[in-house]
XYZ file of C-alpha atoms in Angstrom:
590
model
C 34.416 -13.926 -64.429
C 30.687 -14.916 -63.344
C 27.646 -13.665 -61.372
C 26.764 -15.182 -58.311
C 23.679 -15.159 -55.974
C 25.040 -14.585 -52.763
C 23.040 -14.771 -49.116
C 22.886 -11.455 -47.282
C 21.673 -10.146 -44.131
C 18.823 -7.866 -46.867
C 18.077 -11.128 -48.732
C 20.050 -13.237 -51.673
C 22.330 -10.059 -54.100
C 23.710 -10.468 -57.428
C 27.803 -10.328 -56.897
C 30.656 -10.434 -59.545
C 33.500 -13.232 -59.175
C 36.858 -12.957 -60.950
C 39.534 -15.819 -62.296
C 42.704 -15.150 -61.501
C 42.826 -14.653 -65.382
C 40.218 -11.551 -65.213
C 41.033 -10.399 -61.789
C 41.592 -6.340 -61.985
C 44.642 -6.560 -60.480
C 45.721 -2.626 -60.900
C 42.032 -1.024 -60.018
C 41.780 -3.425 -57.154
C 44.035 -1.253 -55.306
C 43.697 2.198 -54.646
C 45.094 4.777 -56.863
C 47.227 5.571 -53.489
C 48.493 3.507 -51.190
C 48.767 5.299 -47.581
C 50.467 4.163 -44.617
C 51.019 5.632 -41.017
C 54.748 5.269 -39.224
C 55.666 6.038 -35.611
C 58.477 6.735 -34.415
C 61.322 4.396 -34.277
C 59.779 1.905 -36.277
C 61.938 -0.421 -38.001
C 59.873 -2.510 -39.979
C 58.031 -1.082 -43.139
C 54.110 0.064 -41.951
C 51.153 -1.712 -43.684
C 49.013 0.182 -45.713
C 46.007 1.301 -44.337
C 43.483 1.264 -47.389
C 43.884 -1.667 -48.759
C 43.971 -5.544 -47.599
C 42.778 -8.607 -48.824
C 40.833 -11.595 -46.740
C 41.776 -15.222 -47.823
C 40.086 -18.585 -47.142
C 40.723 -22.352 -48.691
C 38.142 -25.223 -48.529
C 40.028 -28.714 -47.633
C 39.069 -32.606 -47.889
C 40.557 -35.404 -45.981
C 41.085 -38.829 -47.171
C 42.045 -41.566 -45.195
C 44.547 -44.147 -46.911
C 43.668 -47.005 -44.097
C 42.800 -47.780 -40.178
C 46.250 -46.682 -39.338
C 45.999 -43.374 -37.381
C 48.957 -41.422 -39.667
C 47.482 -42.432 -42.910
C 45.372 -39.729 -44.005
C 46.509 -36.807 -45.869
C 44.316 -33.148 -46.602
C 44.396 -31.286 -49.572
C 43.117 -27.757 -51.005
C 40.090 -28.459 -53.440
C 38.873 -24.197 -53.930
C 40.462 -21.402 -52.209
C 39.413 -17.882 -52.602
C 39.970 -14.431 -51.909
C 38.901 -10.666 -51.786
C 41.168 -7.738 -52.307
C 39.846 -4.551 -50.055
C 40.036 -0.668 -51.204
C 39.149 2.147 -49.463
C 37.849 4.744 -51.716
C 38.146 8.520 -51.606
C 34.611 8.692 -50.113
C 35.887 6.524 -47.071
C 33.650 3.535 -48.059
C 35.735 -0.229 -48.587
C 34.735 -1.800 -51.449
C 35.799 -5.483 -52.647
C 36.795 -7.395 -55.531
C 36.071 -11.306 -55.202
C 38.178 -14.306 -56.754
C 38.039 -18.019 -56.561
C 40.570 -20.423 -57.923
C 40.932 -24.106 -57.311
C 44.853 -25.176 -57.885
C 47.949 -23.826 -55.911
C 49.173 -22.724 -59.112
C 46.299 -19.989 -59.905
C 46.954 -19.052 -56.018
C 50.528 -18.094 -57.561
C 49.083 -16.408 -59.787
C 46.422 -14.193 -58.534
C 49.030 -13.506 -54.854
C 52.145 -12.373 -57.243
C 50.137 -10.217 -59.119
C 49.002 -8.569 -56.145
C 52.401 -8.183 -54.639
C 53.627 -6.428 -58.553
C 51.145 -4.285 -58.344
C 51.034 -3.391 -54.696
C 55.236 -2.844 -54.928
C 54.380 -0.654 -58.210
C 52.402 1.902 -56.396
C 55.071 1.284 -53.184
C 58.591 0.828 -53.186
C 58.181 0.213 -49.433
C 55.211 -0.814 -46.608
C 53.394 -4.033 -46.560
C 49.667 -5.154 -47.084
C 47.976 -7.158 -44.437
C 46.220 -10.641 -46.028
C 43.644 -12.420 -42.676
C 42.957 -15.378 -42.604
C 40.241 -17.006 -40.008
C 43.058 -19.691 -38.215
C 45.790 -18.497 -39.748
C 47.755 -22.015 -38.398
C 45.543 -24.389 -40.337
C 46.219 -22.719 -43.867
C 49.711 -21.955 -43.183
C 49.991 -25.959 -43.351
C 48.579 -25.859 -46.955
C 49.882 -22.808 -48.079
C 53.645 -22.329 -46.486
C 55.390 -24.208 -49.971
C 53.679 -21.769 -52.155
C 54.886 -18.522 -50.231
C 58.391 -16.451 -50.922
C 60.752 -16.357 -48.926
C 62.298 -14.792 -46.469
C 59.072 -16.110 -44.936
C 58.722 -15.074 -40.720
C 56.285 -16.780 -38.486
C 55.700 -15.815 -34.937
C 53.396 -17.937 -32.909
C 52.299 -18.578 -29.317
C 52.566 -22.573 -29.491
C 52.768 -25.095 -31.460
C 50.221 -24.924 -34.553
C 49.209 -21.673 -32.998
C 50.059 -18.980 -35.565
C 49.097 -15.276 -35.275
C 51.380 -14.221 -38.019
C 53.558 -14.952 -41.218
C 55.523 -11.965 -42.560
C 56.491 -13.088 -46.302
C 59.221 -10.981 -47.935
C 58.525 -8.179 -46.222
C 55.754 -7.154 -48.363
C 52.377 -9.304 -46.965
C 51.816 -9.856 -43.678
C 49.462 -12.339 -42.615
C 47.190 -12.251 -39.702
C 44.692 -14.587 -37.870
C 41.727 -13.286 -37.440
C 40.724 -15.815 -35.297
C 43.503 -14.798 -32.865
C 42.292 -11.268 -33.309
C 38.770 -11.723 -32.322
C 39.180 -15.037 -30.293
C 35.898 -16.272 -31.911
C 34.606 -18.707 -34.867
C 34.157 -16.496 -38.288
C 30.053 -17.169 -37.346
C 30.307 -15.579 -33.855
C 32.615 -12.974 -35.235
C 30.317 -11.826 -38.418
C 27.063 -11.733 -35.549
C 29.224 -9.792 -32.995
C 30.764 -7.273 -35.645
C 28.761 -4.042 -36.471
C 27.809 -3.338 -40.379
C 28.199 -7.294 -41.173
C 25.942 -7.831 -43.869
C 27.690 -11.240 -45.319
C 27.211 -14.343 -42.573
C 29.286 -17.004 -42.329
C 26.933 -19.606 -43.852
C 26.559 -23.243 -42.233
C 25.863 -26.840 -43.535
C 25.960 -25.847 -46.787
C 29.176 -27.836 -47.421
C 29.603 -31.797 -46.331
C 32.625 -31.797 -45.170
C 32.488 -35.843 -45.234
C 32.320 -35.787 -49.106
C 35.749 -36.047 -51.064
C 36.322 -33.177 -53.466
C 38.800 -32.171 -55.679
C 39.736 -29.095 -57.974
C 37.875 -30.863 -60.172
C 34.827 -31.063 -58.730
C 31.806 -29.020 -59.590
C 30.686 -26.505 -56.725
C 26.625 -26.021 -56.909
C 25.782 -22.152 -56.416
C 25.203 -23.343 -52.626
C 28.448 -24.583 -52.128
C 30.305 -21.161 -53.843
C 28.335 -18.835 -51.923
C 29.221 -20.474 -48.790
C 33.022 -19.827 -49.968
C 32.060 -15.960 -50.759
C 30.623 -15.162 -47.777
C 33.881 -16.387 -46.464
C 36.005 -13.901 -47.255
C 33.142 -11.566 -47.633
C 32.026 -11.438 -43.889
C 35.901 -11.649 -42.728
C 36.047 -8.403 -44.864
C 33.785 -6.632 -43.276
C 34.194 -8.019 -39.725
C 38.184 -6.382 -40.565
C 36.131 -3.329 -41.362
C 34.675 -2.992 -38.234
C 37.836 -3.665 -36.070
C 39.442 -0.782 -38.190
C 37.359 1.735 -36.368
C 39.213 1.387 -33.302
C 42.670 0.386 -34.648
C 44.182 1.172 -37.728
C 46.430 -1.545 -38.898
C 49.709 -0.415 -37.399
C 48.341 -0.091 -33.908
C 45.413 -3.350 -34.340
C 47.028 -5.755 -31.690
C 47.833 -9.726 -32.913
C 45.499 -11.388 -30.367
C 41.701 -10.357 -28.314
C 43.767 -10.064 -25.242
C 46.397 -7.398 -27.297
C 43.155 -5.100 -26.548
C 43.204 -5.465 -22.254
C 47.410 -5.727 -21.980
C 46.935 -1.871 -23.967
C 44.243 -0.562 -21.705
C 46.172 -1.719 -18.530
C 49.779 -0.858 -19.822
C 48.379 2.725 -20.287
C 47.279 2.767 -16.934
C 50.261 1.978 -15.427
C 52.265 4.027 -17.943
C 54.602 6.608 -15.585
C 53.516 5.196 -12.631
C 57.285 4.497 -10.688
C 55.727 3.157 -7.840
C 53.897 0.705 -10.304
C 56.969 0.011 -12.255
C 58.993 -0.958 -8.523
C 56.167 -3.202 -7.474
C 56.948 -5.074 -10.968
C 60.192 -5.405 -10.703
C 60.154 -6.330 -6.966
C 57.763 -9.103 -8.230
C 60.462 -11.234 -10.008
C 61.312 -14.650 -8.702
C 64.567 -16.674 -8.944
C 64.317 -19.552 -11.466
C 63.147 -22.354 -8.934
C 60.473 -20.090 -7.312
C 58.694 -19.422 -11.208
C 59.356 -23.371 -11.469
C 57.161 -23.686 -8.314
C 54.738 -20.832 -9.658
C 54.600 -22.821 -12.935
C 53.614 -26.115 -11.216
C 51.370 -24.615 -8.640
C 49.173 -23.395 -11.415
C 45.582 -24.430 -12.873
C 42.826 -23.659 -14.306
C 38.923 -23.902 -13.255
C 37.734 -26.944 -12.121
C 34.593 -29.003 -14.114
C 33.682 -31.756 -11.896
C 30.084 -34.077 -11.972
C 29.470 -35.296 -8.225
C 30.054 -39.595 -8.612
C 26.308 -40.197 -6.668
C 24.612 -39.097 -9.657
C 26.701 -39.630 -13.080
C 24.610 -42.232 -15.037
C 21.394 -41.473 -13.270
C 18.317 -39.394 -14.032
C 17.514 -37.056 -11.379
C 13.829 -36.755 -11.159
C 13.454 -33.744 -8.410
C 13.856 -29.904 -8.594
C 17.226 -28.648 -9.708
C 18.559 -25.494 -9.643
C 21.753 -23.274 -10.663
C 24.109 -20.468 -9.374
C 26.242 -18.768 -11.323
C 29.401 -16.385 -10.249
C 28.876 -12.802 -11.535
C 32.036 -12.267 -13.628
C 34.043 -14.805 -11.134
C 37.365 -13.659 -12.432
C 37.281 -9.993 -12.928
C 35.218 -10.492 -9.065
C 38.323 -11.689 -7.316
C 40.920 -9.496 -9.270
C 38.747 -6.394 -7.783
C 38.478 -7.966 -3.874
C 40.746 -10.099 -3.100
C 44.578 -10.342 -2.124
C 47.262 -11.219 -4.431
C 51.030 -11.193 -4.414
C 52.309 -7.728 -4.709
C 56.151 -8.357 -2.772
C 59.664 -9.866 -3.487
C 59.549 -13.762 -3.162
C 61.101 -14.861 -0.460
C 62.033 -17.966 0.607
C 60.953 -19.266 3.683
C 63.412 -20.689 6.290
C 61.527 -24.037 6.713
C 63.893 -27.307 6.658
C 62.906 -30.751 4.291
C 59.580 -32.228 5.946
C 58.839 -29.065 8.090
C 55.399 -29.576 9.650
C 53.671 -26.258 10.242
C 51.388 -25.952 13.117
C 48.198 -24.078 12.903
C 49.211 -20.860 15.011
C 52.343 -20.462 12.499
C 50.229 -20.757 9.303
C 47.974 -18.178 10.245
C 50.619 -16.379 10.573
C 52.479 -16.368 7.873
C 49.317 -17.362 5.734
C 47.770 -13.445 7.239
C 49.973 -11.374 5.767
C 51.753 -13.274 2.800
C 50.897 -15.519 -0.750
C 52.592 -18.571 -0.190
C 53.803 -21.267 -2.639
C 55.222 -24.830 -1.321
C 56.028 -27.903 -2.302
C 53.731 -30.288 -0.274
C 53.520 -34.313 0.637
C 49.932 -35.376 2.209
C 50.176 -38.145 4.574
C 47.283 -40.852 3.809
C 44.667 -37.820 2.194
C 41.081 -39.157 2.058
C 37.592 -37.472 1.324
C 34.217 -38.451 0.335
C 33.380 -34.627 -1.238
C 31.461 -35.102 -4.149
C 33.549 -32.917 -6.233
C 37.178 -34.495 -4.463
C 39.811 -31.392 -4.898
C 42.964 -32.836 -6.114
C 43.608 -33.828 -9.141
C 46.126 -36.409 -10.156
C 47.779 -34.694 -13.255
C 48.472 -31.819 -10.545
C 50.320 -34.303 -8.563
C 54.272 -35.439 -9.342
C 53.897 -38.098 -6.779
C 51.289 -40.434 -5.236
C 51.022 -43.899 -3.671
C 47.938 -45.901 -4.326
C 46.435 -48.021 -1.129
C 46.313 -51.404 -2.489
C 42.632 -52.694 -3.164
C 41.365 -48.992 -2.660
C 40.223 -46.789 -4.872
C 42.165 -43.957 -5.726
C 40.446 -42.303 -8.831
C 37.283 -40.071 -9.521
C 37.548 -39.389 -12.407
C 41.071 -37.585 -11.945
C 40.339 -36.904 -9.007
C 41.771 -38.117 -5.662
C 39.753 -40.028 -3.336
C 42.429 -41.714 -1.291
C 46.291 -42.935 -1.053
C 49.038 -43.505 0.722
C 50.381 -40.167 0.199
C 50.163 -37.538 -2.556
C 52.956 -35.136 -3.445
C 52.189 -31.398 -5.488
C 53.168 -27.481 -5.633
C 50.694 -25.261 -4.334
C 49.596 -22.225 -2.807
C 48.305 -21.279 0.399
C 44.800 -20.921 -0.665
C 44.828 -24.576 -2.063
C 46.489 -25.922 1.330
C 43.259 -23.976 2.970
C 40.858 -26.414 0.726
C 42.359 -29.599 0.874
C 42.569 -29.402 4.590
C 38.951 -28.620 4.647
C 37.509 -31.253 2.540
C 40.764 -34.078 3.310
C 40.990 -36.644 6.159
C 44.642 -36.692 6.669
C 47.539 -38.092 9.205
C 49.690 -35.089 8.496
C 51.988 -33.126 5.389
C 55.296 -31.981 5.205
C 56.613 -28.866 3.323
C 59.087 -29.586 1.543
C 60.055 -26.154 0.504
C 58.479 -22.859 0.078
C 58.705 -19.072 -0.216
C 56.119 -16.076 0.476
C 55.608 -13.378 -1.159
C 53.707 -10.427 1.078
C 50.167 -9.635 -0.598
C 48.154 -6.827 -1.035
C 45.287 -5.699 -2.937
C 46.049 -5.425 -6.812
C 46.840 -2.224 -7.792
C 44.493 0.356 -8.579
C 45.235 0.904 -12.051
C 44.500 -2.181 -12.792
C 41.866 -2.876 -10.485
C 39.992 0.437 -12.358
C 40.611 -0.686 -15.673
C 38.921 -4.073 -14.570
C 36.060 -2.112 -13.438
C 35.274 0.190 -16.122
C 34.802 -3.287 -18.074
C 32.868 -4.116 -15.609
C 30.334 -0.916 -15.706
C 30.086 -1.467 -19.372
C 29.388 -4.942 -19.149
C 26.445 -4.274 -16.926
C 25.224 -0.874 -17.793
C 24.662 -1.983 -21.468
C 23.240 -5.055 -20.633
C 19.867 -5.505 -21.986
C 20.181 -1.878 -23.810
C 18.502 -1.864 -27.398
C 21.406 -0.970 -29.986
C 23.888 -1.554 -27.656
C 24.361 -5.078 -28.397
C 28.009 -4.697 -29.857
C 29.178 -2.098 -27.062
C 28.029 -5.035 -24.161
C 29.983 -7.568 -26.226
C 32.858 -5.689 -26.991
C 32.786 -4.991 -23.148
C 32.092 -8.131 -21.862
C 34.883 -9.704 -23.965
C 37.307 -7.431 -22.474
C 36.128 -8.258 -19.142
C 36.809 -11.570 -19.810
C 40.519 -10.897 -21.809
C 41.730 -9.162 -18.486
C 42.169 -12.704 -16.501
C 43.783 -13.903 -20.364
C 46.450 -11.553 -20.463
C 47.623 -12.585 -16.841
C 47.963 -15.831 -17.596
C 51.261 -15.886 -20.351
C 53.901 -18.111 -19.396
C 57.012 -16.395 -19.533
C 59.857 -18.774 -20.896
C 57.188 -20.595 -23.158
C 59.183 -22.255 -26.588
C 60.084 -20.283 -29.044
C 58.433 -22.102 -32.304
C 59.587 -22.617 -35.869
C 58.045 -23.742 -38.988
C 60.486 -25.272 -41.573
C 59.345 -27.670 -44.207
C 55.850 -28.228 -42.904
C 57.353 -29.621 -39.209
C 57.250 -27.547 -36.260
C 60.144 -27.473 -33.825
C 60.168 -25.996 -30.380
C 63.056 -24.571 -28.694
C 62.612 -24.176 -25.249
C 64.117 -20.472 -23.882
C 66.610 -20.455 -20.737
C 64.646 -19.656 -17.968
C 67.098 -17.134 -16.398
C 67.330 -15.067 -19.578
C 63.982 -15.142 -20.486
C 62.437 -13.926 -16.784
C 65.243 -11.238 -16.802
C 64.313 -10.443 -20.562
C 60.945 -10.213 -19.251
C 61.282 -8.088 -16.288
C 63.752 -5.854 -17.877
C 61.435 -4.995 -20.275
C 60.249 -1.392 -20.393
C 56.684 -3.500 -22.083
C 56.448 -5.890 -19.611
C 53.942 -4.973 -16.390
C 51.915 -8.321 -15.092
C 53.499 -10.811 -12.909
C 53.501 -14.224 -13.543
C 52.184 -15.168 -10.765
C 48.642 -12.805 -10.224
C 47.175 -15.521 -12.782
C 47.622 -18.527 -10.806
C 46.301 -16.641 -7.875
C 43.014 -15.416 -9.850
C 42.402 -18.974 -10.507
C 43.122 -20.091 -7.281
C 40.414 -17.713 -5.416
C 38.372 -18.637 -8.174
C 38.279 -22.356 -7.369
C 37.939 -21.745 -3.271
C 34.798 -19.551 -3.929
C 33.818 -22.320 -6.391
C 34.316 -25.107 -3.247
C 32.614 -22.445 -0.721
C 29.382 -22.604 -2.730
C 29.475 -26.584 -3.235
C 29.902 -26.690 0.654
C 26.258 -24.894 0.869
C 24.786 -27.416 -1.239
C 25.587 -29.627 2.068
C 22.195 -29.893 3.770
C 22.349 -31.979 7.232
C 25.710 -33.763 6.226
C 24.387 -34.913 2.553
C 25.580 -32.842 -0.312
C 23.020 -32.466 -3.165
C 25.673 -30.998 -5.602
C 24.920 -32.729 -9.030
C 27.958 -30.669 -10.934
C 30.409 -27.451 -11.104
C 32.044 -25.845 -14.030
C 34.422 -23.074 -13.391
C 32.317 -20.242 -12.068
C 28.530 -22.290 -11.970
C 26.954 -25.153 -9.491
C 24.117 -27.135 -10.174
C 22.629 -28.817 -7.669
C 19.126 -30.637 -5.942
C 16.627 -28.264 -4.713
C 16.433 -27.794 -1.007
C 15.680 -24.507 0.178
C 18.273 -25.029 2.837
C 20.863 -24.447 0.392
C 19.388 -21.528 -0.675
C 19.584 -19.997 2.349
C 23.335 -21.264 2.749
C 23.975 -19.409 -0.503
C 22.351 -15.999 0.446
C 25.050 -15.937 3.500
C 27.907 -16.929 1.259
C 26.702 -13.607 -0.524
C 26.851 -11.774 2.456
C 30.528 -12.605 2.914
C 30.977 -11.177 -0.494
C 29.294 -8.080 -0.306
C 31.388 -7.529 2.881
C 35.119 -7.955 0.746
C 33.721 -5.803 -1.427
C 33.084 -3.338 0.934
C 36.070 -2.894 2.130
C 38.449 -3.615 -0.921
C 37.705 0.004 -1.579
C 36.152 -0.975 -5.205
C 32.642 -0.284 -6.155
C 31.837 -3.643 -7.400
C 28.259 -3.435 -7.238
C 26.734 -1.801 -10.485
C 23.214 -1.358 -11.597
C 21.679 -2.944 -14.765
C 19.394 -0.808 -17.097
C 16.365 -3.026 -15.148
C 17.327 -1.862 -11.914
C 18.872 -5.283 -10.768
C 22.036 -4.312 -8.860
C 24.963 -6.824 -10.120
C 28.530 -7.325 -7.886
């Protein structure tokens, strides 16, 4: 046991540090453990006054050149055990080791005396990326020893013996430990920063300066109390794994009872090859820098425009897939003519396999991107590549959706395409449960903006905002992972099983296919804007990211911006929403 001057928020504290050789392992707990079941629960609960936080400091070393020499290994690792006390106020105990075998130590000595005071129930132990210790840590854990993550190296728990379960935090609060300790209320213990050179090789015999320790305390200090704050919304048995766990609770509620909800959903579920075409037909936001100016330095006025909450925007306005997927009676190589798009394209969400007959633009921000594409033809002695992006071939081959088909024949030269298969689905507003749990983020997000002492509500609002497009987007038949002996193997899931699984499932409420949709409105408002930066044929776009354009002052564009706006506020007039909200200043935001 030592002292230790530690950084806080009120200035630089006295705190006491254990060995595991002095650690109080009995008093560290409470005298009683207390735990909260539901009903039809099968696992044992975790206790709900008690938890510990856990952290380990790492060096790499790097044998030779050779990219798979290098090995990492654990130099300090510590810990805080966390008691609630009668007078509802947490209080911690702090340890620090430096060997896996003290780690054994101090973590069976918890478990005795946690299994002492109860035969049954669990303890919950975070960790801030759970994934990156677990690949220190897993030889040194009992087993039975049960790990469910989303992906590969992506772990949001470890269930060990059915007595600890450990959680990412990370996963919890989808932020760094810094962002999380500023954006947690009572946080008194910051993550600390360069006070540890992470170039220098260290081992567990290395001496720590006073620095160096406290920047291990606050650690598991601040993780503590960032845990703290999350518990006054959740209590452990009801905290969800992941940020998004939050939105998919808010929205299932909404929806909970609702039978003309629940026929929607399961109208909604495609045959195998239509999610196959739903799978390749999506992606994300699109980051492009307009070729004319990459490498130069752009001496005249530049400006910005940024998308009000872009994704939460077109979930409230605009039309998504809300029918049975059907597929469309179109031979091999139909050709479409205009009248018959519009037709179908009016009153359904279409996805289709497409080839474009000799495409070629000179948009600074070219639309297609090659890694979308599972066939192309390069024009020999032309160039086909902007950085990913298409500027030209003989053909191009991808799955998309209607809304993609509308760009690319808007900023494409082309001889022609053929469909080479496709099915519509008839679309519809979203519904309104979800649609008015999407904007009661939204009023939050704007009504505390700017509001002295509401600093955590806005964030806490605005990251939900955000979640609700997150949620959406979770791929149905994704591997199921396991960890044995430090290698991770994925086994991919039958696609049949897992989307009847999935829609059979009394939990289960999004379809797939409303996230590729929000991205794909996303991008076409994205392109809309770009095309006002076109003054008199040039376009004096500089760059996009997502939901933002950057561009060359010219007022023109300006005023080609303030009608794009006007198109907006017209959708959301009549998608019988009331996106438009009013910030504390007065400025109205939609």
């Amino acid at each position: 046991m030592f002292t230790l001057k530690v950084d806080t928020e009120q200035g630089k504290y006295i705190h006491v540090v254990y060995s595991v050789y002095d650690f109080p392992y009995k008093t560290a707990l409470p005298d009683t453990l207390e735990f909260i079941t539901r009903k039809g629960q099968k696992k044992d609960p975790p206790a709900e006054n008690f938890f510990i936080t856990f952290d380990i400091e790492t060096t790499s070393y790097r044998f030779s050149p050779a990219p798979n020499d290098c090995t990492g290994f654990m130099y300090h690792w510590q810990a805080a055990t966390w008691r609630k006390s009668d007078n509802g106020k947490w209080q911690a105990n702090v340890v620090f080791g430096r060997t896996w075998e003290e780690f054994q130590i101090f973590h069976r000595s918890v478990k005795d005396a946690f299994r002492e005071k109860a035969p049954a129930g669990v303890y919950t132990a975070w960790v801030h990326n759970l994934a990156f210790e677990t690949a220190f840590m897993w030889r040194f854990l009992e087993q039975p020893f049960e790990m469910f993550s989303r992906d590969n190296h992506d772990v949001v728990r470890n269930r060990e013996n059915n007595i600890v379960e450990w959680r990412c935090s990370y996963a919890l609060t989808n932020m760094t430990l810094a962002k999380a300790c500023e954006n947690a209320r009572g946080v008194t213990h910051y993550k600390k920063t360069g006070d540890l050179d992470y170039r220098k090789i260290r081992t567990c015999s290395t001496p720590l300066t006073e620095t160096e320790l406290g920047y291990c305390f606050n650690d598991v200090y601040g993780l503590g109390e960032v845990i703290i704050d999350k518990l006054q919304e959740h209590n452990f048995l009801n905290m969800p794994y992941t940020s998004t766990g939050y939105v998919r609770r808010d929205c299932r509620y909404s929806v909970k009872g609702d039978k003309k909800y629940r026929v929607m959903f399961k109208k909604t579920n495609p045959d195998v090859e239509q999610y196959k075409y739903m799978r390749g037909a999506f992606a994300g936001g699109d980051t492009h820098a307009n070729r004319r100016y990459v490498g130069n330095v752009i001496r005249e006025k530049m400006m910005g425009v940024d998308f009000t909450s872009a994704y939460p925007g077109v979930i409230l306005r605009k039309m998504f897939p809300t029918g049975k997927p059907m597929w469309l009676n179109w031979d091999d190589g139909h050709q479409p003519d205009p009248e018959e798009m519009e037709h179908v394209f009016s009153e359904s969400c279409v996805i289709m396999d497409v080839t474009f007959l000799d495409p070629v633009t000179d948009h600074p921000a070219p639309y297609i991107s090659l890694s979308h594409c599972t066939e192309f033809a390069e024009i020999p002695g032309k160039p086909i590549n902007d950085n990913g992006r298409l500027l030209q071939a003989l053909y191009c081959r991808m799955i998309i959706t209607e809304i993609d088909l509308e760009i690319i024949l808007r900023e494409y030269k082309m001889s022609g395409f053929l469909i080479h298969g496709a099915f519509a689905m008839k679309k519809s507003y979203l519904p309104d449960p979800i649609r008015r749990t999407t904007l009661k983020y939204f009023e939050l997000k704007t009504t505390l903006d700017g509001i002295p002492g509401k600093e955590y509500e806005y964030l806490k609002s605005k990251g939900k905002l955000n979640a609700i497009y997150g949620m959406m987007a979770t791929v149905i038949d994704h591997p199921e992972w396991t960890f044995e002996e430090g290698e991770w193997t994925g086994e991919k899931q039958d696609t049949e099983e897992a989307l009847n699984k999935y829609y059979d499932s009394k939990t289960s409420f999004l379809p797939y296919q409303w996230a590729l949709y929000v991205t794909a409105h996303v991008r076409n408002e994205l392109h809309k804007v770009i095309d006002c930066t076109c003054v008199d044929g040039i376009y004096y776009h500089v760059y996009n990211d997502t939901d933002s354009v950057k561009f060359v002052y010219k007022p023109e564009i300006l005023q080609n911006i303030a009608k794009y706006n006007e198109t907006v506020l017209e959708e959301n007039a009549a998608c019988g929403m009331p996106c438009s909200q009013t910030r504390p200043d007065g400025k109205v935001k939609t």
